[in-house]
Coordinates of N, CA and C in Angstrom, one line a residue:
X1 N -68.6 -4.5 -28.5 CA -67.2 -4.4 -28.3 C -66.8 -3.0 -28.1
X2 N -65.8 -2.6 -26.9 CA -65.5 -1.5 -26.6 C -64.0 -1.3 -27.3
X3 N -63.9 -0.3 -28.1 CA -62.7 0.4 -28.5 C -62.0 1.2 -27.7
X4 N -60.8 0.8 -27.3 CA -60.1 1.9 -26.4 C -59.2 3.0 -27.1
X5 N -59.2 4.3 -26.3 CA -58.6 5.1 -26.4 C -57.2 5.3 -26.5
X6 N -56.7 5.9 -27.2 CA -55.3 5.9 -27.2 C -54.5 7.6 -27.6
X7 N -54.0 8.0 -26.0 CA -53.5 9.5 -26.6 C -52.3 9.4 -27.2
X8 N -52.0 9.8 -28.0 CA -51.1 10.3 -28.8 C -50.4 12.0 -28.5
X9 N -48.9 11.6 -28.5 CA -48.0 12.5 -28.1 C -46.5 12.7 -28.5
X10 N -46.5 13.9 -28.9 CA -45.2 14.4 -29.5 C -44.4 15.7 -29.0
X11 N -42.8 15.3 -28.8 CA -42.7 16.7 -28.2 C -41.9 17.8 -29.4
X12 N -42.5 17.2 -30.6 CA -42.3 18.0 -31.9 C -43.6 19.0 -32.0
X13 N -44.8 19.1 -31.3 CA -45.5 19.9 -31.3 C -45.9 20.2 -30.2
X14 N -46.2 22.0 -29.7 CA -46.9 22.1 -28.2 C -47.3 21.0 -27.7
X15 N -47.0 20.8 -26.1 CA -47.7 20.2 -25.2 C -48.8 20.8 -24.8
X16 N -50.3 20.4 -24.9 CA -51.0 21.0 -24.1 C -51.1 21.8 -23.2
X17 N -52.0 22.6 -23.3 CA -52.1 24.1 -22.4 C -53.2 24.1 -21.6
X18 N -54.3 22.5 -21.1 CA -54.8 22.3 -20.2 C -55.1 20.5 -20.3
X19 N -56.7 20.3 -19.6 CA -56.9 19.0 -19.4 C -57.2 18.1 -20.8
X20 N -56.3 18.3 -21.9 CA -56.8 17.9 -22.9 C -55.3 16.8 -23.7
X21 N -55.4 16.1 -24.5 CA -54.2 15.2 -25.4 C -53.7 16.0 -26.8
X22 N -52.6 15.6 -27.1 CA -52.6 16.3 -28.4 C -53.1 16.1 -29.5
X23 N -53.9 14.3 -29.6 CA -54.8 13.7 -30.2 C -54.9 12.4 -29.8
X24 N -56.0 12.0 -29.8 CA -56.7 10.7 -29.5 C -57.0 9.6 -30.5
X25 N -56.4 8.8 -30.8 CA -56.7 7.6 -31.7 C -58.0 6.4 -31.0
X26 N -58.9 6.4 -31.5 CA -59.4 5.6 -31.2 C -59.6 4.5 -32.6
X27 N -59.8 3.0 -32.8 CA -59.4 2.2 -33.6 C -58.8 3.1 -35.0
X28 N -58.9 3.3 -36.2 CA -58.3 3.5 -37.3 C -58.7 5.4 -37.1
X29 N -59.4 5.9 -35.9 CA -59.5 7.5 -36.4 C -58.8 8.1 -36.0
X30 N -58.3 9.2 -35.8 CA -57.4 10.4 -35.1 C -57.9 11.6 -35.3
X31 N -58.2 11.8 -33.6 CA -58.9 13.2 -33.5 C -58.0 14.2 -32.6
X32 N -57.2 14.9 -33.8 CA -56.3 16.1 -33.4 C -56.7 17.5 -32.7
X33 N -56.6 17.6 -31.6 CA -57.3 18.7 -30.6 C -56.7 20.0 -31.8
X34 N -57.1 21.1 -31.6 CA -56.7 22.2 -32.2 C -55.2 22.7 -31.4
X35 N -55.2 23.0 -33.0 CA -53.5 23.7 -32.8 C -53.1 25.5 -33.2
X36 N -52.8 26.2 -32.4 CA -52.5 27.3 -32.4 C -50.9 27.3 -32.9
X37 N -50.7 28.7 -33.3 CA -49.2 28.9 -33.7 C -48.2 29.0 -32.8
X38 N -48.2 27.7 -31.7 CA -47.1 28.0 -30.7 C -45.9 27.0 -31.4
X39 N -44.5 27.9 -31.0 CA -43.7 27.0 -31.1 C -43.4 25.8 -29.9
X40 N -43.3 25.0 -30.5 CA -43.1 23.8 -29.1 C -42.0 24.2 -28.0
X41 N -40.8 24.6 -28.9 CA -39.8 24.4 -28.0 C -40.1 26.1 -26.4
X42 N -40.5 27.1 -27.1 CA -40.9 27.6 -26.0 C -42.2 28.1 -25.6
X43 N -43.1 27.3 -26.5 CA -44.6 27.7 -26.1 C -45.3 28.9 -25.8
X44 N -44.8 29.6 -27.0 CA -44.9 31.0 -26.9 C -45.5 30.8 -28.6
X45 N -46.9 32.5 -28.9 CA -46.8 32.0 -30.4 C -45.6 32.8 -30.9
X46 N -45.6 32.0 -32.2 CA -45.0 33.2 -33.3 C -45.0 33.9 -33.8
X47 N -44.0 34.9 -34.1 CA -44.6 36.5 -34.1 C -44.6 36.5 -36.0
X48 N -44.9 37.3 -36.6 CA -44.9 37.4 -37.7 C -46.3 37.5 -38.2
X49 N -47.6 37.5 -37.4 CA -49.0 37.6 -37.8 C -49.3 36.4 -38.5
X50 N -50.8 36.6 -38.4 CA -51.2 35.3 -39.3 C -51.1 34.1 -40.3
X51 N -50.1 34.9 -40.9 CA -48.8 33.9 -41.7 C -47.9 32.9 -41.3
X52 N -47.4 33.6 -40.2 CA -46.3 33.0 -39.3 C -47.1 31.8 -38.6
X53 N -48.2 32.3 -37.6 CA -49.2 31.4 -36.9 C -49.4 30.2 -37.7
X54 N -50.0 30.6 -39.1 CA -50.5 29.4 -40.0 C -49.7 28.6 -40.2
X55 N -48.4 29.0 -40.9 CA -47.5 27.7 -41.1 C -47.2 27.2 -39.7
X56 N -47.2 27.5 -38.8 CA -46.4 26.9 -37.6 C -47.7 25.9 -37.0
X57 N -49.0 26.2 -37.3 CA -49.9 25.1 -36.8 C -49.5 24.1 -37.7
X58 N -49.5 24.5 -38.9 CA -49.9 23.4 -40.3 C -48.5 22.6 -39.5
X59 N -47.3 22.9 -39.6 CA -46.4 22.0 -39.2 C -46.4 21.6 -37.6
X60 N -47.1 22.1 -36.4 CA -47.5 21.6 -35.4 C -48.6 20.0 -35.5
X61 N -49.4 20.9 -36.8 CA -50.5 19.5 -37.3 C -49.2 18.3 -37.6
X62 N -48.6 18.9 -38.7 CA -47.9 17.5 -39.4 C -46.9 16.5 -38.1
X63 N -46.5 17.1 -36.8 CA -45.7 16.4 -36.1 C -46.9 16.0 -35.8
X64 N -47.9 15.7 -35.4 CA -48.9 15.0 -34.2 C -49.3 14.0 -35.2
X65 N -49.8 14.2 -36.5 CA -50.1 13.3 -37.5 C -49.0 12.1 -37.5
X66 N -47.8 12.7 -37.7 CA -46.8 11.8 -37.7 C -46.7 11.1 -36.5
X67 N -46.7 11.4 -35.5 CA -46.8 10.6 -34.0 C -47.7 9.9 -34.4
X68 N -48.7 10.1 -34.9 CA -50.1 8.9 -34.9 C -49.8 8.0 -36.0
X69 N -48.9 8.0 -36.7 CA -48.6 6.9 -37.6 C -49.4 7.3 -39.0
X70 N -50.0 8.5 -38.9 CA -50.1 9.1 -40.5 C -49.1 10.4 -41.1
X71 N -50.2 10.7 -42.0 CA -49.3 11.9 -43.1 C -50.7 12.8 -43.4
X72 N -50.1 13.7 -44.2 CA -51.1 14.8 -44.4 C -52.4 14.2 -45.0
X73 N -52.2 13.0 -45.8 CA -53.0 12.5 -46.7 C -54.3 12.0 -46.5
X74 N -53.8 11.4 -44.8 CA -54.8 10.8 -44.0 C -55.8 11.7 -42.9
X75 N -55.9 13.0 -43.7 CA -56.5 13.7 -43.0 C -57.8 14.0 -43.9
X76 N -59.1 13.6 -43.3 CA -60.0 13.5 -43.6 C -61.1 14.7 -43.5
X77 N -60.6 15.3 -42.0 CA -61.9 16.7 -41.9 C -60.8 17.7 -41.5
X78 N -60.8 18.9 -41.5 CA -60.4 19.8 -41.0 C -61.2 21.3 -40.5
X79 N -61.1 21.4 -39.3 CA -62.0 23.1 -38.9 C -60.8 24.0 -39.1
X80 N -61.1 25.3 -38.8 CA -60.5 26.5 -38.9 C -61.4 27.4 -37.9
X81 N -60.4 27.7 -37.0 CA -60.9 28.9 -35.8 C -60.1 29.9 -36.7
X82 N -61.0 31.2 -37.5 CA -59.9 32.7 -37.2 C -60.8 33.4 -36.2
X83 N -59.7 34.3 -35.7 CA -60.0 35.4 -34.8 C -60.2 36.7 -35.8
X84 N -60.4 36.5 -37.3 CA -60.8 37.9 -38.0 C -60.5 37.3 -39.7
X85 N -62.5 37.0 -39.9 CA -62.4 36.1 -41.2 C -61.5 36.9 -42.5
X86 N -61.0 38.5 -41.8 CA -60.3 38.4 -43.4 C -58.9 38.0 -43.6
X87 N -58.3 37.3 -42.4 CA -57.3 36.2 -42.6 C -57.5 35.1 -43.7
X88 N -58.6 34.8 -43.6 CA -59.1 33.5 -44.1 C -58.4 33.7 -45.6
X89 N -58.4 34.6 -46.7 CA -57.8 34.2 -47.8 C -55.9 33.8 -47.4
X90 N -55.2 34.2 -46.5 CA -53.8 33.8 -46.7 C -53.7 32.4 -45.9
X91 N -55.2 32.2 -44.9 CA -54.7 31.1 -44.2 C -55.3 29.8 -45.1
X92 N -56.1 30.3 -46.2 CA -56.7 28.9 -47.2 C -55.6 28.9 -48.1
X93 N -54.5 29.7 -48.5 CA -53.3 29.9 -49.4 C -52.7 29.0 -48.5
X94 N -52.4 28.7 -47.8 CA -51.1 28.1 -46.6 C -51.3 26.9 -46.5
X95 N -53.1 26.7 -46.6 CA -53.6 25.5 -46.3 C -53.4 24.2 -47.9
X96 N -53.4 25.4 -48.6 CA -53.4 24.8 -50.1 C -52.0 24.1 -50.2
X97 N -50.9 24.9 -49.9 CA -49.8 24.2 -49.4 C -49.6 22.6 -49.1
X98 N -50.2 22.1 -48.0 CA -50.5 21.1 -47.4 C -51.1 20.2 -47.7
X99 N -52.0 20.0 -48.8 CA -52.9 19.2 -48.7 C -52.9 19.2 -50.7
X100 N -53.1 17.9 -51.0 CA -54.0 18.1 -52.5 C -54.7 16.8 -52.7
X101 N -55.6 17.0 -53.8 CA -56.9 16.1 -54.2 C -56.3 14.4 -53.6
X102 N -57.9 14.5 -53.7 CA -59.0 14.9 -52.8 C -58.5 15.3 -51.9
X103 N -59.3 16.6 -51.3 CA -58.9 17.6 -50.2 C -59.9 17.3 -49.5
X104 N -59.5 17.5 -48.4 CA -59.9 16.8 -47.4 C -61.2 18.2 -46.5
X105 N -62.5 17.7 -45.9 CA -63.6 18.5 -45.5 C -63.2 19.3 -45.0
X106 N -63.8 20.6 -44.8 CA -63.5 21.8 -44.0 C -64.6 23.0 -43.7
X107 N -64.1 22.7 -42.7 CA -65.6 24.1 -41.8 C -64.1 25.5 -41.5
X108 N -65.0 26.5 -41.4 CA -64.3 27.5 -40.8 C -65.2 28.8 -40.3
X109 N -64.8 28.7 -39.1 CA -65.4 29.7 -38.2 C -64.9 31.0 -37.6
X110 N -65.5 31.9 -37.6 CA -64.9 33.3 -37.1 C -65.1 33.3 -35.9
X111 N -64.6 33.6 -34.6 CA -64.9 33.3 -33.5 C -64.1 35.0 -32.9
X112 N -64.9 34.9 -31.5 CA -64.6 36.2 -30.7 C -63.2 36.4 -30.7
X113 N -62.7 35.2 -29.9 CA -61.4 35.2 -29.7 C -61.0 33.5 -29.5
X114 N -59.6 33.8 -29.2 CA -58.6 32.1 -29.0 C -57.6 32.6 -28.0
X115 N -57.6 30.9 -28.3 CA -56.3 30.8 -26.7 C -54.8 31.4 -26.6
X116 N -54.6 32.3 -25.8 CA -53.2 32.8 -25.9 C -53.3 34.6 -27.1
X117 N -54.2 34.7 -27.4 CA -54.4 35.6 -28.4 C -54.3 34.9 -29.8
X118 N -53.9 33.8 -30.6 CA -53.7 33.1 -31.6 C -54.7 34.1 -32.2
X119 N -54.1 34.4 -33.7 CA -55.7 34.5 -34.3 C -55.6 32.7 -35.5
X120 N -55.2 32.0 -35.4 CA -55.8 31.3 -36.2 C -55.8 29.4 -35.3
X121 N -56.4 28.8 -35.3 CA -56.4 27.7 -34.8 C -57.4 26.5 -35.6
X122 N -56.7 25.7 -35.6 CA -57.0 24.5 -37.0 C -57.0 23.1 -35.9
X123 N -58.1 22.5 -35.9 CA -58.2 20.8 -35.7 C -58.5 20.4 -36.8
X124 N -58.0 18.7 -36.6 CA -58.7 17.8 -37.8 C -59.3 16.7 -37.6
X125 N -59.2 15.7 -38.3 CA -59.4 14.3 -38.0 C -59.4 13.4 -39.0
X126 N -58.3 12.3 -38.8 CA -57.8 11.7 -39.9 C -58.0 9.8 -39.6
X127 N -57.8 9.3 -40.7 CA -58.3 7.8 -40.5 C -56.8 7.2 -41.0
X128 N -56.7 6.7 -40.4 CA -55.5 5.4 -40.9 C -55.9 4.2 -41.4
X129 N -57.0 4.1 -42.0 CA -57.6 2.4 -42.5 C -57.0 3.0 -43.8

């Protein structure tokens, strides 16, 4: 039995910035493409450094979760793109914000660079069963 796809779409968070959805439901999962610190309404990031970036994903995450008929709760894995791991202690402060027990998996990677210059970019993936 084949499960179909389902994109999911909000225009409370960025629109995509190429060939990609702003998350994909397929039966009970949701797989949220990564989100940089753009504001939706003019798709530009936010200036304020790292801080500013982070909360503005975390709440880019929370509108797409909510389009998919979840909440933060239902978020099961989470990555972390920084563009310079010694962000990482204010962006795991931010993240602490958002989420509590059971907290939900998490990788995090230092990477060369990101899209648009972001230095911080976060995907997840969450279950609605």
């Amino acid at each position: 039995m084949s499960q179909t796809r389902q994109a999911i779409s909000t225009d409370q968070a960025p629109k995509a910035i190429g060939p990609y959805s702003q998350a994909v439901r397929v039966g009970d999962t949701v797989y949220l493409s990564g989100q940089i610190g753009f504001d939706p309404r003019t798709m530009e990031i936010v200036s304020g450094g790292v801080e500013a970036e982070t909360r503005r994903v975390f709440e880019n995450i929370k509108a797409v979760v909510a389009a998919a008929g979840g909440s933060m709760a239902h978020i099961c894995k989470v990555t972390i793109f920084l563009a310079d791991m010694a962000d990482f202690p204010k962006v795991n402060e931010i993240m602490a914000q958002h989420f509590s027990e059971p907290y939900p998996a998490r990788s995090t990677f230092a990477v060369a660079a990101l899209p648009r210059g972001a230095r911080v970019e976060v995907e997840c993936v969450l279950s609605l069963a």
